[in-house]
mmCIF file of N, CA and C in Angstrom:
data_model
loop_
_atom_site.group_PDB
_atom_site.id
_atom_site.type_symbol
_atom_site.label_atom_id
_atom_site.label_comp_id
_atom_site.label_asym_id
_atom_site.label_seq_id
_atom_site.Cartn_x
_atom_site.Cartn_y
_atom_site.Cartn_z
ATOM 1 N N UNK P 1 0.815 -1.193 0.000
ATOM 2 C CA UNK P 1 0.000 0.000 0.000
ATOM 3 C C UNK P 1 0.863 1.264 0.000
ATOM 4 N N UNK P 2 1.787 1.061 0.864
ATOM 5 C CA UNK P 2 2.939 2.230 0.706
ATOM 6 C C UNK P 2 3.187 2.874 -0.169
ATOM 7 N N UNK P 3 3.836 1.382 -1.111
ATOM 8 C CA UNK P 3 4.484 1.949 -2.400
ATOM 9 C C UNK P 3 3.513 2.513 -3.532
ATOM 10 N N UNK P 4 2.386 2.232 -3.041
ATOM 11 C CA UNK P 4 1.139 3.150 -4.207
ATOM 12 C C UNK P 4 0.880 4.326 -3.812
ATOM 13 N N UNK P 5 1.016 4.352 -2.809
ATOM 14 C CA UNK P 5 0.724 5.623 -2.040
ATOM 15 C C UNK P 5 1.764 6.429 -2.837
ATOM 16 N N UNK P 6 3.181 5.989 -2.477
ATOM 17 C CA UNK P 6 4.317 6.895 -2.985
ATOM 18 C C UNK P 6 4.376 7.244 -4.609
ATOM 19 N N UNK P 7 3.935 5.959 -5.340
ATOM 20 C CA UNK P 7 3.579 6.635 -6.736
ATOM 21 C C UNK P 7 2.597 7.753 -7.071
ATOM 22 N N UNK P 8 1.734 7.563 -6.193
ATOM 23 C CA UNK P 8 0.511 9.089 -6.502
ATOM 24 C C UNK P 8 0.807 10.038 -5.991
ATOM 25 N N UNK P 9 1.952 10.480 -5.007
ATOM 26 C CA UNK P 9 2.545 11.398 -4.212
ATOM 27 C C UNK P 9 3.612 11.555 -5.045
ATOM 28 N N UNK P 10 4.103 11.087 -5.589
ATOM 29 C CA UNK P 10 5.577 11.197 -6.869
ATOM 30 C C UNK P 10 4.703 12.168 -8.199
ATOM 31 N N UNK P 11 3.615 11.549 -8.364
ATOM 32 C CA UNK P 11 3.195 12.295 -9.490
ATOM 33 C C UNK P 11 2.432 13.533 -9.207
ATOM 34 N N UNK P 12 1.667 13.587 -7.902
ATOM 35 C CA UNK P 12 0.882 14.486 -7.810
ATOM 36 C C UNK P 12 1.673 16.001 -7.140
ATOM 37 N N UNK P 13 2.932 15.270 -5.743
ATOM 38 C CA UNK P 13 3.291 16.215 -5.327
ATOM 39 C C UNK P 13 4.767 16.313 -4.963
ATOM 40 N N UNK P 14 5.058 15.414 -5.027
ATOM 41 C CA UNK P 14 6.426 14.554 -4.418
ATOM 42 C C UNK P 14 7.766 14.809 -5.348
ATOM 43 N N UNK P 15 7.371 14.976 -6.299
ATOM 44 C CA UNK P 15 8.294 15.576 -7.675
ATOM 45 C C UNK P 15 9.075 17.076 -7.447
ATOM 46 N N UNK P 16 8.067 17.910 -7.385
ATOM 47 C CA UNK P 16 7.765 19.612 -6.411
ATOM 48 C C UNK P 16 8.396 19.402 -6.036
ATOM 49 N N UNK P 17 8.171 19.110 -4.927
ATOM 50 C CA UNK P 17 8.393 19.168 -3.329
ATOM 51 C C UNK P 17 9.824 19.111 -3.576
ATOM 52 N N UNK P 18 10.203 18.096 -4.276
ATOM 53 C CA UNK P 18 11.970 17.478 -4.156
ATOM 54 C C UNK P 18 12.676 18.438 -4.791
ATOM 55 N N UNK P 19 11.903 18.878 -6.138
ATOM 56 C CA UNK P 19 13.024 19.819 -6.510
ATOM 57 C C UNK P 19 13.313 21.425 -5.679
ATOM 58 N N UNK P 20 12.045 21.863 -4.860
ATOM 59 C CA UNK P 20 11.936 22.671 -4.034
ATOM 60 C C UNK P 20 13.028 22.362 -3.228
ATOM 61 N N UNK P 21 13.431 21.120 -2.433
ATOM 62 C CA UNK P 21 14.515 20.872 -1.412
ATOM 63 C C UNK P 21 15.935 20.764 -1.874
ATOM 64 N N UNK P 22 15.893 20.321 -3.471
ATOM 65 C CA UNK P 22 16.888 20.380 -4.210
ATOM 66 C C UNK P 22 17.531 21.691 -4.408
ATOM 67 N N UNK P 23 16.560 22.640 -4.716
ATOM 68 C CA UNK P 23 16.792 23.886 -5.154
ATOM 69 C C UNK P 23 17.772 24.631 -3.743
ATOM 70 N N UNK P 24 16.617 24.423 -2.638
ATOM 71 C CA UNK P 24 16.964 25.293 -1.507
ATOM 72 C C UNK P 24 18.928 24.574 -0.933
ATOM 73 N N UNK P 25 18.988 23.223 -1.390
ATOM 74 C CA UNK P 25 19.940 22.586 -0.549
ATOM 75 C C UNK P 25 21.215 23.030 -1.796
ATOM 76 N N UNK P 26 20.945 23.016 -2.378
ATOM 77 C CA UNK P 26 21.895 23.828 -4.033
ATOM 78 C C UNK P 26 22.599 25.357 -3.461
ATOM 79 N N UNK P 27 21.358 26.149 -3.402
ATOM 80 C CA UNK P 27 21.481 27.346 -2.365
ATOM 81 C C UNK P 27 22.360 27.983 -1.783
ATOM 82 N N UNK P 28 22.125 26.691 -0.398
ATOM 83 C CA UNK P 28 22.595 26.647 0.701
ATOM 84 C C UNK P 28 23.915 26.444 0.966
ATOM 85 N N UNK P 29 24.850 25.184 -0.420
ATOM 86 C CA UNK P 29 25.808 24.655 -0.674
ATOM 87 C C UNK P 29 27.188 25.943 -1.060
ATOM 88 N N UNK P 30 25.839 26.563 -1.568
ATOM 89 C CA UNK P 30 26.735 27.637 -2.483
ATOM 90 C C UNK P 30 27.772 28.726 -1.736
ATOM 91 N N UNK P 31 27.042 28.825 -0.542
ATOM 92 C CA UNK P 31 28.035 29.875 0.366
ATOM 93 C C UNK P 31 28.326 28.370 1.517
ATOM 94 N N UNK P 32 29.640 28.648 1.951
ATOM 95 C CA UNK P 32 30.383 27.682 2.717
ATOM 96 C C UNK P 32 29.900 27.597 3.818
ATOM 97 N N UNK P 33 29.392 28.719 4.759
ATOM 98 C CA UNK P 33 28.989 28.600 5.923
ATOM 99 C C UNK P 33 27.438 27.932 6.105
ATOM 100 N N UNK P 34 26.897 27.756 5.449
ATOM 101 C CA UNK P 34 25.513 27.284 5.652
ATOM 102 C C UNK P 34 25.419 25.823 4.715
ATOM 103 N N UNK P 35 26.948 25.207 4.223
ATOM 104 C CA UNK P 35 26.622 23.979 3.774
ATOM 105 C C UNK P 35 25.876 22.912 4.812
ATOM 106 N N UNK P 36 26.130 23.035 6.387
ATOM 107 C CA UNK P 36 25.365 21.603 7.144
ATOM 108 C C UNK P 36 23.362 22.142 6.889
ATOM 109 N N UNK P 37 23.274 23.387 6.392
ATOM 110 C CA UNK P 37 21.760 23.275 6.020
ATOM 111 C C UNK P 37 21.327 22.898 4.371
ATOM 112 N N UNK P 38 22.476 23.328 3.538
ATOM 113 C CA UNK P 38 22.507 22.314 2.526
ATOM 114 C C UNK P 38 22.103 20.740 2.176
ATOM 115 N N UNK P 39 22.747 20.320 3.625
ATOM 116 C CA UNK P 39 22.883 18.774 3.455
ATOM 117 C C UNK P 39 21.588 18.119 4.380
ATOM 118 N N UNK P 40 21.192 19.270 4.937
ATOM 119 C CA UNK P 40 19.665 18.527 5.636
ATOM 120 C C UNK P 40 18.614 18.821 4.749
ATOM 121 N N UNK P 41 19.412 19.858 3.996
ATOM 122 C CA UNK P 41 17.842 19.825 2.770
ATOM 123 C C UNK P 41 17.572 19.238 1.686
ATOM 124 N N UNK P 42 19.098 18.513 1.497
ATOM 125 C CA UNK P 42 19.062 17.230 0.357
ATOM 126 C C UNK P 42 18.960 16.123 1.368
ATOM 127 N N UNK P 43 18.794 15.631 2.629
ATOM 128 C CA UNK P 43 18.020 14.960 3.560
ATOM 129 C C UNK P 43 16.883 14.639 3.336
ATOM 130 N N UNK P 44 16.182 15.946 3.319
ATOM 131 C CA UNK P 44 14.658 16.545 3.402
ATOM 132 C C UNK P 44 14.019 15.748 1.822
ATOM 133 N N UNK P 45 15.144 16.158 1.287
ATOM 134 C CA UNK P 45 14.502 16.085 -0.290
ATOM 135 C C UNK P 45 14.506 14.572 -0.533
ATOM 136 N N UNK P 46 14.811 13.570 0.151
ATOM 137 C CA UNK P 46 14.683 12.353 -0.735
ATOM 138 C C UNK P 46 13.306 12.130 0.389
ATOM 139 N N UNK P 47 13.563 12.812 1.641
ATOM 140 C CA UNK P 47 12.232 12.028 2.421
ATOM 141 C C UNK P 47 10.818 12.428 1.699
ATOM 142 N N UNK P 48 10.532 14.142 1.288
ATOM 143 C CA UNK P 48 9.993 14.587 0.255
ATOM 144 C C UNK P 48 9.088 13.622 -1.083
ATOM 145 N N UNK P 49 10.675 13.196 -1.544
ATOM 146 C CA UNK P 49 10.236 12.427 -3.064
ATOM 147 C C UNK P 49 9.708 11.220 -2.617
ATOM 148 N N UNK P 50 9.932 10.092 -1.626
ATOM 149 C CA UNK P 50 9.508 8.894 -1.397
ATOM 150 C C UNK P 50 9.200 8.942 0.294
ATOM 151 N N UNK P 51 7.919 9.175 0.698
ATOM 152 C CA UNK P 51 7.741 9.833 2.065
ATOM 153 C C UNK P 51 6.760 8.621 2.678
ATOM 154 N N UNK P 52 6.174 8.156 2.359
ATOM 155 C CA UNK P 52 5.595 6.845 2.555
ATOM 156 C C UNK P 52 6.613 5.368 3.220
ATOM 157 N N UNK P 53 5.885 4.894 4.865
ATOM 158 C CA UNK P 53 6.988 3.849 4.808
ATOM 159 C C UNK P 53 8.064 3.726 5.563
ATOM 160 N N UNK P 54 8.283 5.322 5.888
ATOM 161 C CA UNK P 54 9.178 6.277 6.393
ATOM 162 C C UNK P 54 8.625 7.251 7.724
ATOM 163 N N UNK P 55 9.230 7.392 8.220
ATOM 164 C CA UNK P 55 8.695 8.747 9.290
ATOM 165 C C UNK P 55 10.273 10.017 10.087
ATOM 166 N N UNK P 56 9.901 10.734 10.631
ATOM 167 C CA UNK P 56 10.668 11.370 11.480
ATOM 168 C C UNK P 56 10.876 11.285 12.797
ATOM 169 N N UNK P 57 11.797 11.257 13.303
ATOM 170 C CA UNK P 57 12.344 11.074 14.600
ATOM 171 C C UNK P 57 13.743 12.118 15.369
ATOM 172 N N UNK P 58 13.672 12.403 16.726
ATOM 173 C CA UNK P 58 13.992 13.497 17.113
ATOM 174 C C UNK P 58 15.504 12.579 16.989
ATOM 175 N N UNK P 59 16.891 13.190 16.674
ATOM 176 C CA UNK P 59 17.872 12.886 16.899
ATOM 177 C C UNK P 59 18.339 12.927 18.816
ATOM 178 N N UNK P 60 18.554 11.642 19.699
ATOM 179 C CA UNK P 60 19.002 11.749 20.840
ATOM 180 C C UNK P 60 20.206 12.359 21.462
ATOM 181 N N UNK P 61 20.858 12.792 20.268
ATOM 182 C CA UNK P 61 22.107 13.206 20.533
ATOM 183 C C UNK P 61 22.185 14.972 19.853
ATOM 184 N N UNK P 62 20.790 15.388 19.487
ATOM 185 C CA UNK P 62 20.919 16.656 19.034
ATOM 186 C C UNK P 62 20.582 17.969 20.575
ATOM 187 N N UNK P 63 21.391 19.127 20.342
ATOM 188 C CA UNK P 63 21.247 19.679 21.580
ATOM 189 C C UNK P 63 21.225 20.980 21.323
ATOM 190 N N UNK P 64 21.600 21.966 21.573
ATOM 191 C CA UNK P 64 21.170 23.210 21.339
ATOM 192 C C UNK P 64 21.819 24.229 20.048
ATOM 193 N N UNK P 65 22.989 23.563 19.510
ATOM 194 C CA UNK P 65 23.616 23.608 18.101
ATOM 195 C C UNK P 65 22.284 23.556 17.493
ATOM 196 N N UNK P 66 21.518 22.659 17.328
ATOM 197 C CA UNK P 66 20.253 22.038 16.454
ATOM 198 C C UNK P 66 19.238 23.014 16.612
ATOM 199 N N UNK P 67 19.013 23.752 17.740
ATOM 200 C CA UNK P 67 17.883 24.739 17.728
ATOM 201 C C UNK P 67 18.262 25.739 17.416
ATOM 202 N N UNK P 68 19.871 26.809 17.597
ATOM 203 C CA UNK P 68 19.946 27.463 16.917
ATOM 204 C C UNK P 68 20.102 27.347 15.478
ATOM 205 N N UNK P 69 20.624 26.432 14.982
ATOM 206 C CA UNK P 69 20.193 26.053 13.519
ATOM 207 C C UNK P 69 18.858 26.033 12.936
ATOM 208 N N UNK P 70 18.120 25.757 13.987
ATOM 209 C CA UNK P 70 17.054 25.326 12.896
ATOM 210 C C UNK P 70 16.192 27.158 13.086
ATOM 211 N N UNK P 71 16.860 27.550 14.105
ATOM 212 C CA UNK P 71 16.451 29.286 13.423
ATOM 213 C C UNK P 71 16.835 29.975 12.843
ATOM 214 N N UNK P 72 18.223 29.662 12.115
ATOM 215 C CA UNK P 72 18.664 30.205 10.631
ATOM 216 C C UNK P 72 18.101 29.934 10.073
ATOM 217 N N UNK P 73 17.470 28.298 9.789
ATOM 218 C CA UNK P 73 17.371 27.649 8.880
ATOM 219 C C UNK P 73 15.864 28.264 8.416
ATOM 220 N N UNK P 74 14.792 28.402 9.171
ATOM 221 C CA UNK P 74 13.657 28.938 9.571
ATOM 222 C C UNK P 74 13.631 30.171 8.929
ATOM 223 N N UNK P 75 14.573 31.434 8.696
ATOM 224 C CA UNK P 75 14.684 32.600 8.227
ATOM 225 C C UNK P 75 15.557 32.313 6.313
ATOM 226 N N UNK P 76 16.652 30.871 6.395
ATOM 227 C CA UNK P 76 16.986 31.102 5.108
ATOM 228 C C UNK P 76 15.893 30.540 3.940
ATOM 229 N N UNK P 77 15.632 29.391 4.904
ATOM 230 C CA UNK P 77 14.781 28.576 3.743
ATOM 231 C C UNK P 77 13.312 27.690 4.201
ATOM 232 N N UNK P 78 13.030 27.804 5.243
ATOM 233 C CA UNK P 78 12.271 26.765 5.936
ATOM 234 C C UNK P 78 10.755 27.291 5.552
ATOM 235 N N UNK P 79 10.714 28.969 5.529
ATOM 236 C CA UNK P 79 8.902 29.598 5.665
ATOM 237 C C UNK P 79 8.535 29.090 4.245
ATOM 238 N N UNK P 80 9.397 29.248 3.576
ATOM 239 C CA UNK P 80 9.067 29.046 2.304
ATOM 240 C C UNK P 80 8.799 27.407 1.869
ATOM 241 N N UNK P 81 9.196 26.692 2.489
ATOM 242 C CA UNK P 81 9.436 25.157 1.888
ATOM 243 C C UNK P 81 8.025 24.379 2.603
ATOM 244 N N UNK P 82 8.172 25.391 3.821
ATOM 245 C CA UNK P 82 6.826 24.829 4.659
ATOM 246 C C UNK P 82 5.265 25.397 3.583
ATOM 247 N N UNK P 83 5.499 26.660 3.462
ATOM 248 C CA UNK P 83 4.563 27.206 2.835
ATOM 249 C C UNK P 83 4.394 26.081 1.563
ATOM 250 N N UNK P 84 5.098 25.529 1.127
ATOM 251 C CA UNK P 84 5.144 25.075 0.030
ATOM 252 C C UNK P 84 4.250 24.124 0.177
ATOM 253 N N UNK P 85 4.665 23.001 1.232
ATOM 254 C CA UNK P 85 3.891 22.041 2.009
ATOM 255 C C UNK P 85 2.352 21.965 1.995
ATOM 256 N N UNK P 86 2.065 23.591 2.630
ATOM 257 C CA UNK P 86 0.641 23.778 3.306
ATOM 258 C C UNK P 86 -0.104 23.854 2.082
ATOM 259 N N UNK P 87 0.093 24.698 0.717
ATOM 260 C CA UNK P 87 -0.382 25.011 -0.286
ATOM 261 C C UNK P 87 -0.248 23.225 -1.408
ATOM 262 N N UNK P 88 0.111 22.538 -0.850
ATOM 263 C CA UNK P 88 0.231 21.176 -1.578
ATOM 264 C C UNK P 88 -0.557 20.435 -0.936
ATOM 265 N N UNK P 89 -0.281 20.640 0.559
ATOM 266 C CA UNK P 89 -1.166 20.030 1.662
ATOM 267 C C UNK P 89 -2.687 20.061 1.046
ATOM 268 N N UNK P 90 -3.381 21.343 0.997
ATOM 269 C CA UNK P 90 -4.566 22.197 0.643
ATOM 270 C C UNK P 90 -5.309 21.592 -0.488
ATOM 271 N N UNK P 91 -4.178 21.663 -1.384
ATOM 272 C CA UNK P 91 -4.697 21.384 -3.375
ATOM 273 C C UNK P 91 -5.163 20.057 -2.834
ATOM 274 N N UNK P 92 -4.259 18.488 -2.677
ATOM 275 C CA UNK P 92 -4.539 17.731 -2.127
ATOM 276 C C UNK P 92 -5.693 17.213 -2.095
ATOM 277 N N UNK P 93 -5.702 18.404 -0.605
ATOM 278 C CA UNK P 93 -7.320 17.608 0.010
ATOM 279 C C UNK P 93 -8.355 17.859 -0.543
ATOM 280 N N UNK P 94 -8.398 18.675 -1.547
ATOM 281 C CA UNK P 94 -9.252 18.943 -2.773
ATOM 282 C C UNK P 94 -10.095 18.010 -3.421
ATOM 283 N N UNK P 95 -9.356 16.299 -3.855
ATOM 284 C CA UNK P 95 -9.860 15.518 -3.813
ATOM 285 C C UNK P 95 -10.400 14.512 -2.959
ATOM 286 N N UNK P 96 -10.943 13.340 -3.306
ATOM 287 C CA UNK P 96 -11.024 12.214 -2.582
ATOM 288 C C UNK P 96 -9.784 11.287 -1.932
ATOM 289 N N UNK P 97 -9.417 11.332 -3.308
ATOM 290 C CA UNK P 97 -8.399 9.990 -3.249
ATOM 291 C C UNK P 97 -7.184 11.218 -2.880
ATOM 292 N N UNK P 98 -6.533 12.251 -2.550
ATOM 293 C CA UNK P 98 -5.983 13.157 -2.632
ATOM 294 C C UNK P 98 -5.620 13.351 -1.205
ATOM 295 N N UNK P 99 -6.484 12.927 -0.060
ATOM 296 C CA UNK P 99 -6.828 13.584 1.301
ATOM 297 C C UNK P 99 -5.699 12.674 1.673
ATOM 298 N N UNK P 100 -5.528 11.606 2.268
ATOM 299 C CA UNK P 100 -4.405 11.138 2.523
ATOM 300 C C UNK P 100 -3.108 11.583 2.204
ATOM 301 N N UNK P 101 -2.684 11.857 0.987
ATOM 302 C CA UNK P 101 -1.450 12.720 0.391
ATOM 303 C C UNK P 101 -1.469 14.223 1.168
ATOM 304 N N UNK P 102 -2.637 14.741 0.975
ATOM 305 C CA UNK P 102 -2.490 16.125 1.769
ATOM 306 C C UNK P 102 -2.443 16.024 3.327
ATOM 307 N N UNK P 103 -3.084 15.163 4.048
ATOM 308 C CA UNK P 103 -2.677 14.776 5.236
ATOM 309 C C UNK P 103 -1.396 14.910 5.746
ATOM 310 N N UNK P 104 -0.351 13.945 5.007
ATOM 311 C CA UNK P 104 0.803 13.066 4.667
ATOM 312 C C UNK P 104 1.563 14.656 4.353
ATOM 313 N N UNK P 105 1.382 15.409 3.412
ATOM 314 C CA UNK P 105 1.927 16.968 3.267
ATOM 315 C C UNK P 105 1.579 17.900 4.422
ATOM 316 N N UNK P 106 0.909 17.938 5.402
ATOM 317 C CA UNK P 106 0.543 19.014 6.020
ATOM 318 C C UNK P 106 1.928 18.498 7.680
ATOM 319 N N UNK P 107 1.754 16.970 7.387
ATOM 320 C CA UNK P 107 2.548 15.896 8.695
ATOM 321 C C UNK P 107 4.276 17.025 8.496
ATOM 322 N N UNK P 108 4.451 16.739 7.050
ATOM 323 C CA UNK P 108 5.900 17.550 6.897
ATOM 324 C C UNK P 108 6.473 18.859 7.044
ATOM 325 N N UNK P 109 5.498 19.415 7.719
ATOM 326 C CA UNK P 109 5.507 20.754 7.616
ATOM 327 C C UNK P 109 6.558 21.168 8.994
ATOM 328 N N UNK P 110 6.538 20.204 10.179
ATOM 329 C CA UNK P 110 7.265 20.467 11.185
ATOM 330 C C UNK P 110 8.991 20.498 10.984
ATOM 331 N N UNK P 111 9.325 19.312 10.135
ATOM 332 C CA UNK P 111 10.391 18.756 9.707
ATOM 333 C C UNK P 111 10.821 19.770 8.258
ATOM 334 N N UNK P 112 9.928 20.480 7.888
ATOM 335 C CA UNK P 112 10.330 21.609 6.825
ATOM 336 C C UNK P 112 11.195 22.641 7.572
ATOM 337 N N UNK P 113 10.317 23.121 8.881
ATOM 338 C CA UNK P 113 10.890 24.204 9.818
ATOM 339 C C UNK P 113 11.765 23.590 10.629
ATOM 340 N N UNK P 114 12.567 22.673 10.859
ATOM 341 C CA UNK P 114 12.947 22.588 12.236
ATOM 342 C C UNK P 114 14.045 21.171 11.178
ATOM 343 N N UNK P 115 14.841 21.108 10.433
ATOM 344 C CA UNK P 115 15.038 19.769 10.116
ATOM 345 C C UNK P 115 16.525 19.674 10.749
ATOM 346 N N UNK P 116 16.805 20.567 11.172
ATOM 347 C CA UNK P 116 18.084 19.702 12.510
ATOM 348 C C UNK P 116 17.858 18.947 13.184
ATOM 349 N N UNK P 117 18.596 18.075 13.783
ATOM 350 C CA UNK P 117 18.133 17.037 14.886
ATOM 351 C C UNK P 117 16.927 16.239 15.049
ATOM 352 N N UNK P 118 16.967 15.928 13.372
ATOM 353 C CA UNK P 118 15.927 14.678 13.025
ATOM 354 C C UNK P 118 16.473 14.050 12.543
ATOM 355 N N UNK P 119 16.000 12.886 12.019
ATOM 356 C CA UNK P 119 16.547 12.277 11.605
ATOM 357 C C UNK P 119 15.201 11.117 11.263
ATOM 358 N N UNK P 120 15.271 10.131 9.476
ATOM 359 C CA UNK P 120 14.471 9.203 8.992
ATOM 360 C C UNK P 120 14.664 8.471 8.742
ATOM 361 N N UNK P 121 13.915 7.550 9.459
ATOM 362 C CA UNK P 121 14.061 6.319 9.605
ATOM 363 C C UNK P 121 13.069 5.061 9.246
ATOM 364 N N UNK P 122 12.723 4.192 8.483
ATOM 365 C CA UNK P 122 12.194 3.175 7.863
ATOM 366 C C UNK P 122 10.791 2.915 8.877
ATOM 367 N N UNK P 123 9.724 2.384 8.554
ATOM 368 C CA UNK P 123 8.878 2.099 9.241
ATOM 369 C C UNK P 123 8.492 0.706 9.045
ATOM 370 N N UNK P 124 9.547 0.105 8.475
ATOM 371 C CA UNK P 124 9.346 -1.420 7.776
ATOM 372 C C UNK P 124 10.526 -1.913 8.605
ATOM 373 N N UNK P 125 10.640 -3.776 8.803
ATOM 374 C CA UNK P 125 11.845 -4.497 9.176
ATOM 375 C C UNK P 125 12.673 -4.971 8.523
ATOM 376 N N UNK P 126 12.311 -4.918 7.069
ATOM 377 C CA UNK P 126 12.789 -5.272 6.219
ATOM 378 C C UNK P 126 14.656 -4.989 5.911
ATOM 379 N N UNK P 127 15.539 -5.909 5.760
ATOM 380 C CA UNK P 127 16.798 -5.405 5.663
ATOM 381 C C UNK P 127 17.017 -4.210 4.215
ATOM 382 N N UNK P 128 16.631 -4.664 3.209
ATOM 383 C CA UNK P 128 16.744 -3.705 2.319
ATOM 384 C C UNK P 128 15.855 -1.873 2.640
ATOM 385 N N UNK P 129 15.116 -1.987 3.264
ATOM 386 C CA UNK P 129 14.495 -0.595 4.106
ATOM 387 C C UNK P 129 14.866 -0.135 4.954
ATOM 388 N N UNK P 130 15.692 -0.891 5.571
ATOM 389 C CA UNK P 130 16.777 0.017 6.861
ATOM 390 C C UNK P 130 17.624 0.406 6.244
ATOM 391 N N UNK P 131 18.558 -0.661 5.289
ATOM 392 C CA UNK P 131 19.717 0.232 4.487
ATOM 393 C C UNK P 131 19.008 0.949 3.535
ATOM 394 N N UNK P 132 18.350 1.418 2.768
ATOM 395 C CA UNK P 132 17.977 2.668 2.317
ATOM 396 C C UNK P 132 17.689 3.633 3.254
ATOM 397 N N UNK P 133 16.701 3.574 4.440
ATOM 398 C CA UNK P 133 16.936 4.457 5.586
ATOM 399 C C UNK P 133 18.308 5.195 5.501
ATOM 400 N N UNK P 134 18.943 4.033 6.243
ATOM 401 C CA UNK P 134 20.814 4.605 6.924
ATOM 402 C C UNK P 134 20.832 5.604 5.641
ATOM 403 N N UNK P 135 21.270 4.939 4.200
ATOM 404 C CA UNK P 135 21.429 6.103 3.596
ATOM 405 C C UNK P 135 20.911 7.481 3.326
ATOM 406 N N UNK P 136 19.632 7.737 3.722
ATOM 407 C CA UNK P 136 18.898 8.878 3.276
ATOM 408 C C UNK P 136 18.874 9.459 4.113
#
């Protein structure tokens, strides 16, 4: 069910979304000091493209580095990516079959603003779904 889910979220919103995180983590790369928000937003962006299956979780080892980060992050790129979210969230629920996906978009909106000291992780036991996890 997942993986259907993730195909109608690939086509409907999930595509967006990624290149939105692509774009912002491109950005971010570009000036040296803000590459570790670069690299949480090409994080962001694969959870984005294939979000189903998957969830967010607070990093145990993140501490107050992570909150002032995530209020740069909040002013360079976050209002906007969230906004992005809510207005995808919205269209979405527009339909029937749609409401779940916009649900599923409105869930990401925390992890848009705040994506320090998270971290995603598989919602399956499967060995091939943890190692895609680890990597993403």
């Amino acid at each position: 069910m997942s993986t259907l889910l993730n195909l109608i979220w690939l086509v409907l919103s999930g595509f967006w979304l990624f290149l939105g995180y692509l774009a912002a983590g491109i950005l971010l790369c570009v000036l040296i000091v803000t590459i570790p928000w670069g690299i949480a937003s090409f994080r962001i962006a694969a959870y984005a493209l294939w979000p189903f299956g998957r969830t967010v979780v607070a990093k145990p080892t993140s501490g107050a580095f992570s909150f002032i980060g995530n209020v740069i992050w909040v002013i360079l790129a976050g209002w906007w990516l969230a906004l992005a979210h809510i207005v995808s969230g919205i269209a979405l629920c527009l339909t029937i079959i749609g409401i779940p996906l916009g649900i599923a978009d409105v869930k990401m909106v925390p992890v848009s603003l705040a994506p320090l000291g998270k971290q995603i992780v598989s919602n399956r036991p499967g060995a091939f779904d943890q190692a895609v996890a680890r990597r993403a």
